Coordinates of C-alpha atoms and ligand atoms in Angstrom, one line a residue:
M1 CA -144.1 -158.5 146.9
N2 CA -141.2 -156.4 148.1
R3 CA -138.7 -159.3 147.5
L4 CA -140.0 -159.6 144.0
A5 CA -139.7 -155.9 143.3
Q6 CA -136.2 -156.0 144.6
R7 CA -135.3 -158.9 142.2
L8 CA -136.6 -156.9 139.3
D9 CA -134.9 -153.7 140.3
E10 CA -131.6 -155.4 140.9
A11 CA -131.9 -157.2 137.5
A12 CA -132.2 -153.8 135.8
L13 CA -129.4 -152.2 137.8
S14 CA -127.0 -155.1 137.2
R15 CA -128.3 -155.7 133.6
T16 CA -128.7 -159.4 134.4
A17 CA -131.8 -161.2 133.1
I18 CA -133.7 -163.3 135.7
A19 CA -136.2 -166.2 135.5
K20 CA -139.9 -165.5 135.4
L21 CA -141.3 -164.6 138.9
T22 CA -144.2 -166.9 138.3
E23 CA -141.9 -169.9 138.1
E24 CA -141.7 -169.6 141.9
T25 CA -144.5 -167.4 143.1
A26 CA -148.1 -167.4 142.1
L27 CA -149.2 -163.9 141.0
D28 CA -152.5 -162.6 139.9
V29 CA -152.9 -159.3 138.0
P30 CA -153.6 -157.1 141.1
A31 CA -150.5 -158.6 142.9
A32 CA -148.5 -158.0 139.8
Y33 CA -149.4 -154.4 139.7
Q34 CA -148.5 -154.1 143.3
V35 CA -145.0 -155.4 142.5
Q36 CA -144.8 -152.9 139.6
R37 CA -145.7 -150.1 142.0
E38 CA -143.0 -151.2 144.4
V39 CA -140.4 -151.4 141.6
I40 CA -141.3 -147.8 140.8
A41 CA -141.2 -146.8 144.5
R42 CA -137.6 -148.0 144.6
R43 CA -136.8 -145.7 141.6
E44 CA -138.6 -142.8 143.3
A45 CA -136.6 -143.4 146.4
R46 CA -133.5 -142.8 144.2
G47 CA -134.9 -139.4 143.2
E48 CA -136.8 -140.3 140.0
K49 CA -140.2 -138.6 139.3
L50 CA -143.2 -140.0 137.7
I51 CA -143.9 -138.3 134.4
G52 CA -146.5 -140.6 132.7
V53 CA -147.6 -144.0 131.7
K54 CA -147.1 -146.4 128.8
M55 CA -149.7 -148.7 127.4
G56 CA -148.8 -152.2 126.3
F57 CA -150.3 -154.9 124.2
T58 CA -152.5 -152.4 122.4
S59 CA -151.8 -153.9 118.9
R60 CA -152.5 -157.3 117.4
A61 CA -148.9 -157.6 116.3
K62 CA -147.7 -157.2 119.9
M63 CA -150.3 -159.5 121.3
I64 CA -149.4 -162.2 118.9
Q65 CA -145.6 -161.6 119.3
M66 CA -146.0 -162.0 123.1
G67 CA -148.9 -164.4 123.3
V68 CA -151.2 -162.3 125.5
D69 CA -154.5 -160.7 124.9
D70 CA -154.9 -158.0 127.6
V71 CA -154.0 -154.3 127.5
I72 CA -151.6 -153.4 130.3
W73 CA -149.7 -150.4 131.5
G74 CA -146.4 -149.4 133.0
L75 CA -145.2 -146.2 134.7
L76 CA -142.7 -143.7 133.2
T77 CA -140.2 -141.7 135.2
D78 CA -138.1 -138.8 134.2
A79 CA -134.9 -141.0 134.1
M80 CA -136.5 -143.0 131.3
L81 CA -136.7 -140.0 128.9
I82 CA -133.9 -140.3 126.3
E83 CA -132.6 -137.2 124.7
S84 CA -130.4 -138.1 121.7
H85 CA -128.2 -140.9 122.8
L86 CA -128.7 -144.2 124.6
D87 CA -125.9 -146.4 125.8
T88 CA -127.2 -149.9 125.1
G89 CA -124.4 -151.2 127.3
T90 CA -126.6 -150.3 130.3
L91 CA -129.4 -152.6 129.1
I92 CA -130.0 -156.3 128.9
H93 CA -131.5 -156.9 125.5
P94 CA -133.2 -153.7 124.3
R95 CA -135.8 -153.5 121.6
V96 CA -137.3 -150.4 120.0
E97 CA -140.8 -149.7 118.7
P98 CA -142.6 -146.7 117.2
E99 CA -145.3 -145.0 119.3
I100 CA -147.9 -142.3 119.4
A101 CA -147.6 -140.1 122.5
F102 CA -150.1 -137.8 124.1
L103 CA -149.3 -134.8 126.4
L104 CA -151.9 -134.2 129.0
E105 CA -152.7 -130.5 129.8
R106 CA -155.4 -131.4 132.4
P107 CA -155.5 -134.2 134.9
V108 CA -157.4 -137.4 134.1
R109 CA -159.1 -139.3 136.8
S110 CA -161.6 -141.3 134.7
P111 CA -162.4 -141.8 131.0
A112 CA -164.9 -138.8 131.2
D113 CA -161.8 -136.5 131.6
V114 CA -160.0 -137.7 128.4
G115 CA -161.8 -135.5 125.8
A116 CA -160.6 -132.2 127.3
A117 CA -157.2 -133.4 128.6
V118 CA -155.0 -133.8 125.5
G119 CA -152.7 -130.8 125.0
G120 CA -150.4 -132.3 122.3
V121 CA -149.6 -135.3 120.2
A122 CA -146.2 -136.6 119.0
V123 CA -144.5 -139.5 117.3
G124 CA -142.0 -141.3 119.6
Y125 CA -140.3 -144.5 120.3
E126 CA -140.1 -146.8 123.2
V127 CA -137.2 -148.9 124.2
L128 CA -138.2 -152.1 125.9
D129 CA -135.8 -154.2 128.0
S130 CA -137.5 -157.1 129.7
R131 CA -135.8 -158.1 132.9
F132 CA -136.7 -161.7 132.0
A133 CA -134.5 -164.0 130.1
D134 CA -135.4 -164.2 126.4
F135 CA -138.3 -161.7 126.8
S136 CA -140.2 -164.7 128.0
F137 CA -143.0 -163.9 130.5
T138 CA -146.6 -164.4 131.5
L139 CA -149.0 -161.5 131.6
E140 CA -148.4 -161.2 135.4
D141 CA -144.6 -161.3 135.0
V142 CA -144.6 -158.5 132.4
I143 CA -147.0 -156.4 134.5
A144 CA -144.7 -156.8 137.5
D145 CA -141.8 -155.8 135.3
N146 CA -143.4 -152.4 134.5
A147 CA -144.5 -153.6 131.1
S148 CA -140.8 -154.0 130.0
A149 CA -140.4 -150.2 130.1
S150 CA -136.9 -149.0 129.8
G151 CA -136.8 -145.7 128.0
F152 CA -138.5 -143.5 125.4
G153 CA -138.0 -140.5 123.2
L154 CA -140.3 -138.1 121.5
G155 CA -140.5 -136.0 118.4
P156 CA -141.9 -132.4 118.5
W157 CA -145.3 -131.9 120.1
H158 CA -148.1 -130.8 117.8
P159 CA -151.5 -129.4 118.8
P160 CA -154.2 -132.1 119.4
R161 CA -155.4 -133.7 116.1
A162 CA -156.9 -137.0 114.9
V163 CA -154.2 -139.7 115.1
A164 CA -156.4 -142.6 114.1
N165 CA -154.5 -143.4 110.9
V166 CA -150.9 -142.1 111.1
G167 CA -148.3 -143.9 109.0
L168 CA -145.4 -144.9 111.3
T169 CA -141.9 -146.1 110.2
L170 CA -139.0 -147.2 112.1
E171 CA -135.6 -147.0 110.4
I172 CA -132.3 -148.3 111.7
D173 CA -129.2 -147.0 109.9
G174 CA -131.4 -145.7 107.0
R175 CA -133.2 -149.0 106.5
T176 CA -136.9 -149.4 107.3
V177 CA -137.2 -152.2 109.8
A178 CA -140.8 -151.8 110.7
S179 CA -143.8 -149.8 109.4
G180 CA -147.5 -149.7 110.2
S181 CA -150.4 -147.4 110.9
S182 CA -151.5 -146.0 114.3
A183 CA -154.8 -147.7 113.5
A184 CA -153.1 -150.8 114.7
I185 CA -153.2 -149.3 118.2
L186 CA -156.7 -150.4 119.3
G187 CA -158.1 -149.0 116.0
D188 CA -157.2 -145.4 117.3
P189 CA -154.6 -144.4 119.8
M190 CA -157.3 -142.3 121.6
R191 CA -158.8 -145.7 122.7
S192 CA -155.5 -146.5 124.3
L193 CA -155.8 -143.2 126.2
H194 CA -159.3 -144.2 127.3
A195 CA -157.9 -147.5 128.5
A196 CA -155.2 -145.6 130.4
A197 CA -157.9 -143.5 132.1
R198 CA -159.8 -146.7 133.0
L199 CA -156.7 -148.3 134.5
A200 CA -155.9 -145.1 136.4
H201 CA -159.5 -144.9 137.8
A202 CA -159.3 -148.6 138.9
A203 CA -155.9 -148.1 140.5
G204 CA -156.9 -144.8 142.2
I205 CA -154.1 -143.0 140.3
E206 CA -154.5 -139.6 138.7
L207 CA -152.9 -139.0 135.3
E208 CA -151.5 -135.6 136.1
A209 CA -151.4 -132.5 133.9
G210 CA -148.0 -132.5 132.2
W211 CA -147.8 -136.3 132.0
I212 CA -147.1 -138.2 128.9
V213 CA -149.1 -141.2 127.8
L214 CA -147.4 -143.6 125.3
A215 CA -150.3 -145.2 123.5
G216 CA -148.5 -148.4 122.6
A217 CA -146.7 -149.8 119.6
A218 CA -148.2 -150.1 116.1
T219 CA -145.6 -152.8 115.1
A220 CA -143.6 -155.6 116.6
A221 CA -140.5 -154.5 118.5
V222 CA -137.2 -154.7 116.8
P223 CA -133.8 -155.5 118.5
L224 CA -131.8 -152.3 119.2
P225 CA -128.1 -152.9 118.5
P226 CA -125.2 -150.7 119.7
G227 CA -123.8 -148.2 117.3
A228 CA -127.1 -147.6 115.5
H229 CA -128.9 -144.6 114.3
V230 CA -132.7 -145.0 114.9
R231 CA -135.3 -142.8 113.3
V232 CA -139.0 -143.0 113.9
S233 CA -141.3 -141.0 111.6
G234 CA -145.0 -140.3 111.9
Q235 CA -146.9 -139.0 108.9
G236 CA -147.4 -135.2 109.5
L237 CA -145.8 -135.5 113.0
G238 CA -142.1 -135.3 112.0
H239 CA -139.7 -137.7 113.7
A240 CA -137.7 -138.7 116.7
E241 CA -134.1 -139.9 116.5
V242 CA -131.6 -141.6 118.8
T243 CA -128.1 -143.0 118.4
T244 CA -126.9 -145.9 120.4
Ligands
OOG301 C1 -144.1 -155.8 126.9 C2 -144.5 -154.4 126.5 C3 -145.5 -154.3 125.4 C4 -146.4 -152.6 123.7 O1 -146.3 -151.6 123.1 O2 -147.3 -153.5 123.4 C5 -145.6 -152.9 124.9 C6 -143.1 -156.4 125.9 O3 -143.4 -156.6 124.8 O4 -142.0 -156.6 126.4 O5 -145.0 -152.0 125.3

């Protein structure tokens, strides 16, 4: 597992796409999560801190785009948080997608904790950068690759509110390139938070107070070119912006 984690980590650091791990090594889902954990452990050893989780494959559009049918998660570190600029030259083939984000004000150890845990909601974006050539992977590969997580940014936090049907748009250089409703995220992004709590419980991980949960995309991901101005808006939630 350690050798596989090293390959993924080095692919990211050298921004060189690699072949699917499963072409050479049989992986099941638990083994894939073990590789993911080791990839993150390497980042922690370089001083990065865990600050949350991201959910993946929570929308039909994404499941169809990627040919999978299971919800997955990846881990977020502080180094992944993007302020206002992202140098795409540090990435392999970045894509961007609009997201709904939750801020936890209490720890979540199981789904029973979710109701009281949410301290804020925001619109945000996620930058995906699969370490695999052509974004081509099996479910196990993408889990090992931390669910293609690369970076993310957030709009302003708002007090908890219903986010079951928030209109989301993604603009690049003033042109709308993707739009949808948060209802595409498992019918309601809160369900994605419940799924995160279930995965946390199963993995024996606590979602800590102060952590961020990215509930997943409501649209397909769009290639993120250099020299772009990206703006993601969520009805009633304001927007998040980044230049590349
Ligand atoms: C995997 C990550 C999927 C989402 O929002 O569904 C994901 C990928 O598409 O590369 O983050």
